[in-house]
Amino acid sequence: MKLAAALMRRADLQNKINELEIRLLHNARVQEGEKPAEAPAELLEALHETFREHEALVTAINLTNAQSSVDGQTITARIAHRDTLMWKQRVLRGFLNEASILAPRTAKTEIRITSAVDVRKLQKQLDGIAKELRECEEKLQEINWTTELIGL
């Protein structure tokens, strides 16, 4: 199985767990003398089995990410780099949005609000991060579709 297929299966399992949780909650209590719409014991068994499958799959994905190296860098390191870029982009974008807001003055006697940084320079830096992030995502997608899953 390719890593990308395992990642899609993991997402499916996560959705299934969420759905089973909702179904369990809807069948947790009934009026005295009534039966639940679905048997909680069967739902619980399905939930436990799905958790077991999810755990095995996540273990295999993590092993694959840690042990597979492309161009001298593990997939885990690439994911960490991508996550850092995403965080950095979010923080800088928020800062840039705040720095770009200038308060209009209606009279020369009012306090003038200016940006504390060079907004254009920061925007160029943010554009560079966005480009690097896109390239990083593309490379990870390529790796995911060419890497065999370890351990399953």
CSV table of C-alpha atoms in Angstrom, one decimal:
chain,number,residue,atom,x,y,z
A,1,MET,CA,0.0,0.0,0.0
A,2,LYS,CA,1.3,3.5,-0.8
A,3,LEU,CA,1.7,6.0,1.9
A,4,ALA,CA,-0.9,8.3,0.3
A,5,ALA,CA,-3.5,5.5,0.3
A,6,ALA,CA,-2.8,4.9,4.0
A,7,LEU,CA,-3.3,8.6,4.7
A,8,MET,CA,-6.6,8.5,3.0
A,9,ARG,CA,-7.6,5.3,4.9
A,10,ARG,CA,-6.6,7.0,8.1
A,11,ALA,CA,-8.9,10.0,7.3
A,12,ASP,CA,-11.7,7.5,6.6
A,13,LEU,CA,-11.1,5.7,9.9
A,14,GLN,CA,-11.1,9.0,11.8
A,15,ASN,CA,-14.5,9.9,10.1
A,16,LYS,CA,-15.9,6.5,11.0
A,17,ILE,CA,-14.8,6.9,14.6
A,18,ASN,CA,-16.5,10.3,14.8
A,19,GLU,CA,-19.7,8.8,13.3
A,20,LEU,CA,-19.7,5.9,15.7
A,21,GLU,CA,-19.3,8.3,18.6
A,22,ILE,CA,-22.4,10.2,17.5
A,23,ARG,CA,-24.4,7.0,17.0
A,24,LEU,CA,-23.3,5.8,20.4
A,25,LEU,CA,-24.4,9.0,22.0
A,26,HIS,CA,-27.8,8.8,20.2
A,27,ASN,CA,-28.3,5.3,21.6
A,28,ALA,CA,-26.9,5.7,25.1
A,29,ARG,CA,-30.3,6.2,26.7
A,30,VAL,CA,-33.9,5.1,25.9
A,31,GLN,CA,-37.2,5.5,27.6
A,32,GLU,CA,-37.9,2.6,30.0
A,33,GLY,CA,-39.4,-0.3,28.1
A,34,GLU,CA,-38.1,0.8,24.8
A,35,LYS,CA,-35.1,-0.4,22.8
A,36,PRO,CA,-32.4,1.8,21.2
A,37,ALA,CA,-32.4,2.3,17.5
A,38,GLU,CA,-29.0,0.5,17.3
A,39,ALA,CA,-27.5,-1.9,19.7
A,40,PRO,CA,-24.9,-0.1,21.8
A,41,ALA,CA,-22.9,-3.3,22.3
A,42,GLU,CA,-22.5,-3.7,18.5
A,43,LEU,CA,-21.6,0.0,18.1
A,44,LEU,CA,-19.0,-0.3,20.9
A,45,GLU,CA,-17.4,-3.4,19.2
A,46,ALA,CA,-17.3,-1.6,15.9
A,47,LEU,CA,-15.7,1.4,17.6
A,48,HIS,CA,-13.1,-0.7,19.4
A,49,GLU,CA,-12.2,-2.5,16.1
A,50,THR,CA,-12.0,0.8,14.2
A,51,PHE,CA,-9.7,2.2,16.9
A,52,ARG,CA,-7.5,-1.0,16.6
A,53,GLU,CA,-7.2,-0.6,12.9
A,54,HIS,CA,-6.5,3.2,13.2
A,55,GLU,CA,-3.7,2.6,15.7
A,56,ALA,CA,-2.1,0.0,13.5
A,57,LEU,CA,-2.3,2.2,10.5
A,58,VAL,CA,-1.0,5.3,12.3
A,59,THR,CA,1.9,3.2,13.6
A,60,ALA,CA,2.8,2.1,10.1
A,61,ILE,CA,2.5,5.7,8.8
A,62,ASN,CA,4.7,7.0,11.5
A,63,LEU,CA,7.3,4.3,11.0
A,64,THR,CA,7.3,4.9,7.2
A,65,ASN,CA,7.7,8.7,7.8
A,66,ALA,CA,10.5,8.2,10.2
A,67,GLN,CA,12.4,5.6,8.2
A,68,SER,CA,11.9,6.8,4.6
A,69,SER,CA,14.4,9.2,3.3
A,70,VAL,CA,14.2,11.2,0.1
A,71,ASP,CA,17.1,13.4,-0.9
A,72,GLY,CA,18.7,12.9,2.5
A,73,GLN,CA,15.7,14.0,4.5
A,74,THR,CA,13.1,11.9,6.2
A,75,ILE,CA,9.4,12.4,5.6
A,76,THR,CA,9.0,13.3,9.3
A,77,ALA,CA,11.5,16.1,8.9
A,78,ARG,CA,9.7,17.3,5.8
A,79,ILE,CA,6.4,17.3,7.6
A,80,ALA,CA,7.9,19.2,10.5
A,81,HIS,CA,9.3,21.8,8.0
A,82,ARG,CA,5.9,22.1,6.4
A,83,ASP,CA,4.1,22.5,9.7
A,84,THR,CA,6.6,25.2,10.8
A,85,LEU,CA,6.1,27.1,7.5
A,86,MET,CA,2.4,26.9,8.0
A,87,TRP,CA,2.7,28.3,11.5
A,88,LYS,CA,5.1,31.0,10.5
A,89,GLN,CA,2.9,32.0,7.6
A,90,ARG,CA,-0.1,32.3,9.9
A,91,VAL,CA,1.7,34.4,12.5
A,92,LEU,CA,3.3,36.7,9.9
A,93,ARG,CA,0.0,37.1,8.0
A,94,GLY,CA,-1.7,38.2,11.2
A,95,PHE,CA,1.1,40.6,12.0
A,96,LEU,CA,1.1,42.0,8.5
A,97,ASN,CA,-2.7,42.5,8.6
A,98,GLU,CA,-2.3,44.4,11.9
A,99,ALA,CA,0.6,46.4,10.6
A,100,SER,CA,-1.4,47.3,7.4
A,101,ILE,CA,-4.2,49.0,9.3
A,102,LEU,CA,-3.7,52.7,9.5
A,103,ALA,CA,-6.1,54.9,11.4
A,104,PRO,CA,-7.4,57.8,9.2
A,105,ARG,CA,-7.0,61.3,10.5
A,106,THR,CA,-9.6,63.9,10.1
A,107,ALA,CA,-7.5,66.8,11.5
A,108,LYS,CA,-3.8,67.5,11.7
A,109,THR,CA,-4.0,67.7,15.5
A,110,GLU,CA,-5.1,64.0,15.8
A,111,ILE,CA,-2.6,61.4,16.7
A,112,ARG,CA,-1.0,59.8,13.6
A,113,ILE,CA,-0.9,56.0,13.5
A,114,THR,CA,1.8,54.5,11.3
A,115,SER,CA,3.1,51.0,10.7
A,116,ALA,CA,6.0,49.8,12.8
A,117,VAL,CA,7.5,47.8,10.0
A,118,ASP,CA,8.0,47.9,6.2
A,119,VAL,CA,4.8,46.3,5.0
A,120,ARG,CA,6.0,45.8,1.5
A,121,LYS,CA,9.2,44.0,2.7
A,122,LEU,CA,7.2,41.8,5.0
A,123,GLN,CA,4.7,41.0,2.3
A,124,LYS,CA,7.5,39.9,0.0
A,125,GLN,CA,8.8,37.7,2.8
A,126,LEU,CA,5.3,36.3,3.3
A,127,ASP,CA,5.1,35.6,-0.4
A,128,GLY,CA,8.4,33.7,-0.3
A,129,ILE,CA,7.1,31.6,2.6
A,130,ALA,CA,3.9,30.8,0.7
A,131,LYS,CA,5.9,29.7,-2.3
A,132,GLU,CA,8.2,27.5,-0.2
A,133,LEU,CA,5.1,26.0,1.5
A,134,ARG,CA,3.5,25.2,-1.9
A,135,GLU,CA,6.7,23.5,-3.1
A,136,CYS,CA,7.0,21.6,0.2
A,137,GLU,CA,3.4,20.4,-0.1
A,138,GLU,CA,3.9,19.3,-3.7
A,139,LYS,CA,7.0,17.3,-2.8
A,140,LEU,CA,5.2,15.7,0.1
A,141,GLN,CA,2.4,14.7,-2.1
A,142,GLU,CA,4.8,13.2,-4.7
A,143,ILE,CA,6.6,11.3,-1.9
A,144,ASN,CA,3.3,10.0,-0.5
A,145,TRP,CA,2.3,8.5,-3.9
A,146,THR,CA,5.7,6.8,-4.4
A,147,THR,CA,6.5,5.5,-1.0
A,148,GLU,CA,5.5,2.0,0.2
A,149,LEU,CA,4.0,1.8,3.6
A,150,ILE,CA,6.2,0.0,6.2
A,151,GLY,CA,4.8,-2.4,8.7
A,152,LEU,CA,1.4,-3.4,7.4
